[in-house]
Coordinates of C-alpha atoms in Angstrom, one line a residue:
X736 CA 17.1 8.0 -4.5
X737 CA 19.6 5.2 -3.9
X738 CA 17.5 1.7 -3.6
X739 CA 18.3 -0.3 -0.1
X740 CA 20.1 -3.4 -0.1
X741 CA 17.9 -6.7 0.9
X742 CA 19.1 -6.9 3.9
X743 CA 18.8 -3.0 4.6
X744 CA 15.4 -3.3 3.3
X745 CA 14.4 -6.7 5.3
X746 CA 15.2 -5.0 8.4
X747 CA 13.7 -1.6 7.9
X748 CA 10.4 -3.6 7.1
X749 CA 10.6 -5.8 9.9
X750 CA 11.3 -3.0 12.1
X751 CA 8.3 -1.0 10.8
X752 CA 6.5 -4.5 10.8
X753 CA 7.0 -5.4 14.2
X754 CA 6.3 -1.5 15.2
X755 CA 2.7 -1.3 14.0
X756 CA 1.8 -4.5 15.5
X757 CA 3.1 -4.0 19.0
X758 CA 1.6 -0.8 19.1
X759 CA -0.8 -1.1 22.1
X760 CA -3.6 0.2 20.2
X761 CA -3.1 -2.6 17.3
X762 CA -6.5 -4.9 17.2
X763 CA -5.2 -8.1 16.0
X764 CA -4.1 -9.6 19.2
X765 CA -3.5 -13.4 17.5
X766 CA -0.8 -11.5 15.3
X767 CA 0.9 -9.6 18.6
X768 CA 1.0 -12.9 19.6
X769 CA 3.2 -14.6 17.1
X770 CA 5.7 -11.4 17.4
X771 CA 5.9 -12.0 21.1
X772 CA 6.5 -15.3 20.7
X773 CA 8.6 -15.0 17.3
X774 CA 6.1 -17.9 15.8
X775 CA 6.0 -16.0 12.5
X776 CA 8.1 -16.2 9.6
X777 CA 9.2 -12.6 7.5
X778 CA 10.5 -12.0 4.0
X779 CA 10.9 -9.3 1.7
X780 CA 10.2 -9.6 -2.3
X781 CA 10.1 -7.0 -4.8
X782 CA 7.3 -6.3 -6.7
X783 CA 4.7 -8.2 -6.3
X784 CA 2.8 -10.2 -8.7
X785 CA 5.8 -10.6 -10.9
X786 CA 7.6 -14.0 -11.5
X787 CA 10.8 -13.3 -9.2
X788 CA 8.4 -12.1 -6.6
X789 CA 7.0 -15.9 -7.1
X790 CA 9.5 -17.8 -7.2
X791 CA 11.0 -16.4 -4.4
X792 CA 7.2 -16.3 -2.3
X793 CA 7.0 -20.1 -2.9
X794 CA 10.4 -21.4 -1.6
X795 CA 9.4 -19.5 1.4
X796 CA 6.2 -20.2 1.9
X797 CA 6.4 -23.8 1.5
X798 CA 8.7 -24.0 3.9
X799 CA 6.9 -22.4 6.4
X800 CA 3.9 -24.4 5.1
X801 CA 6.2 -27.7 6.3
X802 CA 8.1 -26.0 9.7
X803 CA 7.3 -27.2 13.1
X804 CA 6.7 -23.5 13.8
X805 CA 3.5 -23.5 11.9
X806 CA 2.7 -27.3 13.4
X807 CA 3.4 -26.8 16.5
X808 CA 2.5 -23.1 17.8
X809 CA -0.9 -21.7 18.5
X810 CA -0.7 -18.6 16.9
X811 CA 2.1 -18.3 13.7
X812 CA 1.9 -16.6 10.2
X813 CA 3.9 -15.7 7.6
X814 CA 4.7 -12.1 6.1
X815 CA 5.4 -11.4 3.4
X816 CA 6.4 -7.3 2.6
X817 CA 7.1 -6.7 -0.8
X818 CA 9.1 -3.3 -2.2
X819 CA 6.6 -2.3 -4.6
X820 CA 4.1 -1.2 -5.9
X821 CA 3.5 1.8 -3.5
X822 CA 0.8 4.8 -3.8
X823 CA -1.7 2.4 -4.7
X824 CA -5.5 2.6 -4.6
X825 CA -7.6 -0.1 -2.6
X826 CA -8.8 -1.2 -6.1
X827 CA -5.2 -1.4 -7.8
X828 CA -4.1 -3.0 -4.1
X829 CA -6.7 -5.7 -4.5
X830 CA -5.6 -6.8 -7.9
X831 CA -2.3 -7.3 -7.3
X832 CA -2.8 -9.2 -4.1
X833 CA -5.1 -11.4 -6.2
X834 CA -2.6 -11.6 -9.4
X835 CA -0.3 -13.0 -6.9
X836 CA -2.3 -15.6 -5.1
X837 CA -3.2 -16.9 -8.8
X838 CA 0.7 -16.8 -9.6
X839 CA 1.4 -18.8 -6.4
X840 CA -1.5 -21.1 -7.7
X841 CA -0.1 -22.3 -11.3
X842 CA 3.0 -23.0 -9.6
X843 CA 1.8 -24.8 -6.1
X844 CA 2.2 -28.6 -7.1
X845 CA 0.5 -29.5 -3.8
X846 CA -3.7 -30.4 -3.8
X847 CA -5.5 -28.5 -2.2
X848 CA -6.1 -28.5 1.4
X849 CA -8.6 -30.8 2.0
X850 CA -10.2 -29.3 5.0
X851 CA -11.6 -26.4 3.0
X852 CA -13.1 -25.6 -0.7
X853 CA -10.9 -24.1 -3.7
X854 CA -14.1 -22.4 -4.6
X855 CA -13.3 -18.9 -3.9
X856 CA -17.7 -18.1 -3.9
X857 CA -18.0 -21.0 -1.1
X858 CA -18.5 -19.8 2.0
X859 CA -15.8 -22.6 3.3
X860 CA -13.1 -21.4 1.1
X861 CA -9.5 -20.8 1.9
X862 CA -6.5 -20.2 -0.1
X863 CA -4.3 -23.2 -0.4
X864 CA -0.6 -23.3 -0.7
X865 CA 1.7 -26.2 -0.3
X866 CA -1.3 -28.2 1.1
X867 CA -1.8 -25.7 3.9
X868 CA -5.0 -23.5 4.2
X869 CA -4.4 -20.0 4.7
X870 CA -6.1 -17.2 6.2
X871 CA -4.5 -14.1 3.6
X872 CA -4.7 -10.5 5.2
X873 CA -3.5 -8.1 2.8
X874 CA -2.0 -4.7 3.5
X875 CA -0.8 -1.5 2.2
X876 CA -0.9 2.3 2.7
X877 CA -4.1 3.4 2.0
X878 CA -6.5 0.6 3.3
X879 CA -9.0 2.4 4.3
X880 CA -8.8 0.0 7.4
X881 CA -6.5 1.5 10.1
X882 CA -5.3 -1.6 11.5
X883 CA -4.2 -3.0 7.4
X884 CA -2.1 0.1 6.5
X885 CA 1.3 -0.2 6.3
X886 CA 4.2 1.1 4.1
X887 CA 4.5 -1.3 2.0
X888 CA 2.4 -3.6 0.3
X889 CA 2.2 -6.6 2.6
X890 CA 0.2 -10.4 2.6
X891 CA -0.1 -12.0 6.0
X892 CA -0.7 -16.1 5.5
X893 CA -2.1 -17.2 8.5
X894 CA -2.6 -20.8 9.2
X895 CA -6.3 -21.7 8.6
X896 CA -5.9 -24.9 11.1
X897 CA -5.4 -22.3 14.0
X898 CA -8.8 -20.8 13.6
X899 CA -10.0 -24.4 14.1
X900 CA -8.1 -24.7 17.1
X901 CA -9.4 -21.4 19.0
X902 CA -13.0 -22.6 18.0
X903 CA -12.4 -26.0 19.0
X904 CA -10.9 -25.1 22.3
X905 CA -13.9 -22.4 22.9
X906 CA -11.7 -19.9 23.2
X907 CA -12.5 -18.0 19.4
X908 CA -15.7 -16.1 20.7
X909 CA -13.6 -14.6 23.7
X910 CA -10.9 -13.7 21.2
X911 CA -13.3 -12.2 18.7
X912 CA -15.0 -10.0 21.0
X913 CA -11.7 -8.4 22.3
X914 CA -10.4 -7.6 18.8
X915 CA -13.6 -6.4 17.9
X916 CA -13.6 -4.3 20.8
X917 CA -10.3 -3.4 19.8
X918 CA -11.0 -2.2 16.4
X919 CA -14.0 -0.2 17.6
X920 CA -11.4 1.8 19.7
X921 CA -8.8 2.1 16.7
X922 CA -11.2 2.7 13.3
X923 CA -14.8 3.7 14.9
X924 CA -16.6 0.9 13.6
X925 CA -16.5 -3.3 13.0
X926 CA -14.7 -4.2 9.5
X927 CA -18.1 -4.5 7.5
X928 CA -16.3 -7.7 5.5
X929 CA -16.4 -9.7 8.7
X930 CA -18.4 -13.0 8.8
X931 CA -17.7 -16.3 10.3
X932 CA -16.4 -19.2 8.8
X933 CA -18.9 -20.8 6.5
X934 CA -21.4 -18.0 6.1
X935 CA -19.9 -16.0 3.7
X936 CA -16.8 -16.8 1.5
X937 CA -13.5 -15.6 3.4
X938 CA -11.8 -14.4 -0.4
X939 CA -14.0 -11.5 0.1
X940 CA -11.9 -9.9 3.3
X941 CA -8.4 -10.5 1.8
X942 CA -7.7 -7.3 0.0
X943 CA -9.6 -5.1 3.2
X944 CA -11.7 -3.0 0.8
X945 CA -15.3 -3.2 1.2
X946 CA -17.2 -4.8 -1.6
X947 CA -20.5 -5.7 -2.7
X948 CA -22.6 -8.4 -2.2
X949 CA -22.2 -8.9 -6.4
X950 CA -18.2 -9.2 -5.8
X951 CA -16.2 -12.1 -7.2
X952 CA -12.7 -13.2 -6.4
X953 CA -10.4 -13.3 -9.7
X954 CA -9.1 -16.5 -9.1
X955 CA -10.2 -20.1 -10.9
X956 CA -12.1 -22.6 -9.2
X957 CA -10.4 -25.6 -10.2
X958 CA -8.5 -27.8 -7.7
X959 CA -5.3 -26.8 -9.7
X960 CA -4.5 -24.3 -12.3
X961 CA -5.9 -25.7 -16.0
X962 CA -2.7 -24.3 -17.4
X963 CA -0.3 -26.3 -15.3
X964 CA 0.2 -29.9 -17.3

């Protein structure tokens, strides 16, 4: 099968992007928000995990990390879509989302966000990147969530700082209950991984596969990667 060009694939993904989460049945309404409003920045990688995947992630990412998009909107993310690998497990899923926070990691020259712990057990950790904490959502055909599956394997960097804002503003109860209520509707049930800041650590709802109470995150917990001079 002949492979699509970048820009054939970029906007066959962000067509298929922008068509799951505009369907009317889609729960996450802060992410139909940043499509209606075109807050969100989009790119396409190949496989992920790898060190071209990388390279390229970070340029991107830290850019968004520094736009006035991300400063100055209420609701904004980044997505990321990568080409491969497809027909994965939630297991095989999760490991390469983690492989490529750690690979973003040893490269990020930034410190860590400050407003949150680079502990990935705390229950106030976030993943950091270019000084900015991140809320990662990770996706891919066979989440076992409904509202996570999508063709192609997919991480979803949402500014942390936003989350602050809703809660700060009073409006992140309101919001929570209508998503939740959403997903009811969608999957049947409340995504067991689910907690609130600073109860439980947020590592353990990137990958969307449910996981024990015994679960660690394969990531270090040092402020920067030991194997970075």
């Amino acid at each position: 099968m002949k492979r699509d060009s970048t820009a054939a694939f970029t906007a066959k993904a962000h067509s298929a992007f922008r068509d799951l989460v505009l369907d009317p049945q889609f729960s996450c309404l802060g992410a139909k928000a940043a499509l209606n409003e075109k807050s969100y920045g989009f790119a396409v990688f190949d496989e992920m995990g790898t060190k071209q995947a990388t390279r390229n992630l970070c340029h991107k990412l830290f850019d968004f990390a520094r736009s006035t998009k991300r400063k100055t909107e209420q609701y904004s993310s980044f997505v990321a879509v990568f080409r491969r690998p497809l027909q994965i497990t939630e297991r095989e899923f999760e490991a390469c989302l983690w492989l490529q926070l750690r690979q973003l990691h040893r490269v990020d020259p930034s410190d860590w966000d400050a407003s949150v712990s680079a502990d990935p057990a705390d229950p106030h950790f976030s993943f950091s990147f270019g000084g900015q904490a991140f809320y990662v959502v990770g996706m891919h055909g066979t989440s076992s969530r409904v509202a996570r599956r999508f063709r192609w394997p997919t991480l979803v960097f949402n500014p942390h700082e936003q989350f602050e804002r809703l809660r700060n503003d009073g409006n992140w109860k309101r919001m929570q209950h209508a998503i939740r209520e959403r997903e009811m509707a969608l999957q049947g049930k409340i995504n067991p991984m689910l907690s609130e800041f600073g109860e439980e650590s947020e590592a353990r709802q990137y990958s969307g596969r449910e996981v024990s109470g015994e679960w660690t995150a394969p990531f270090p917990r040092a402020k920067k990667c030991p194997f970075v001079p």
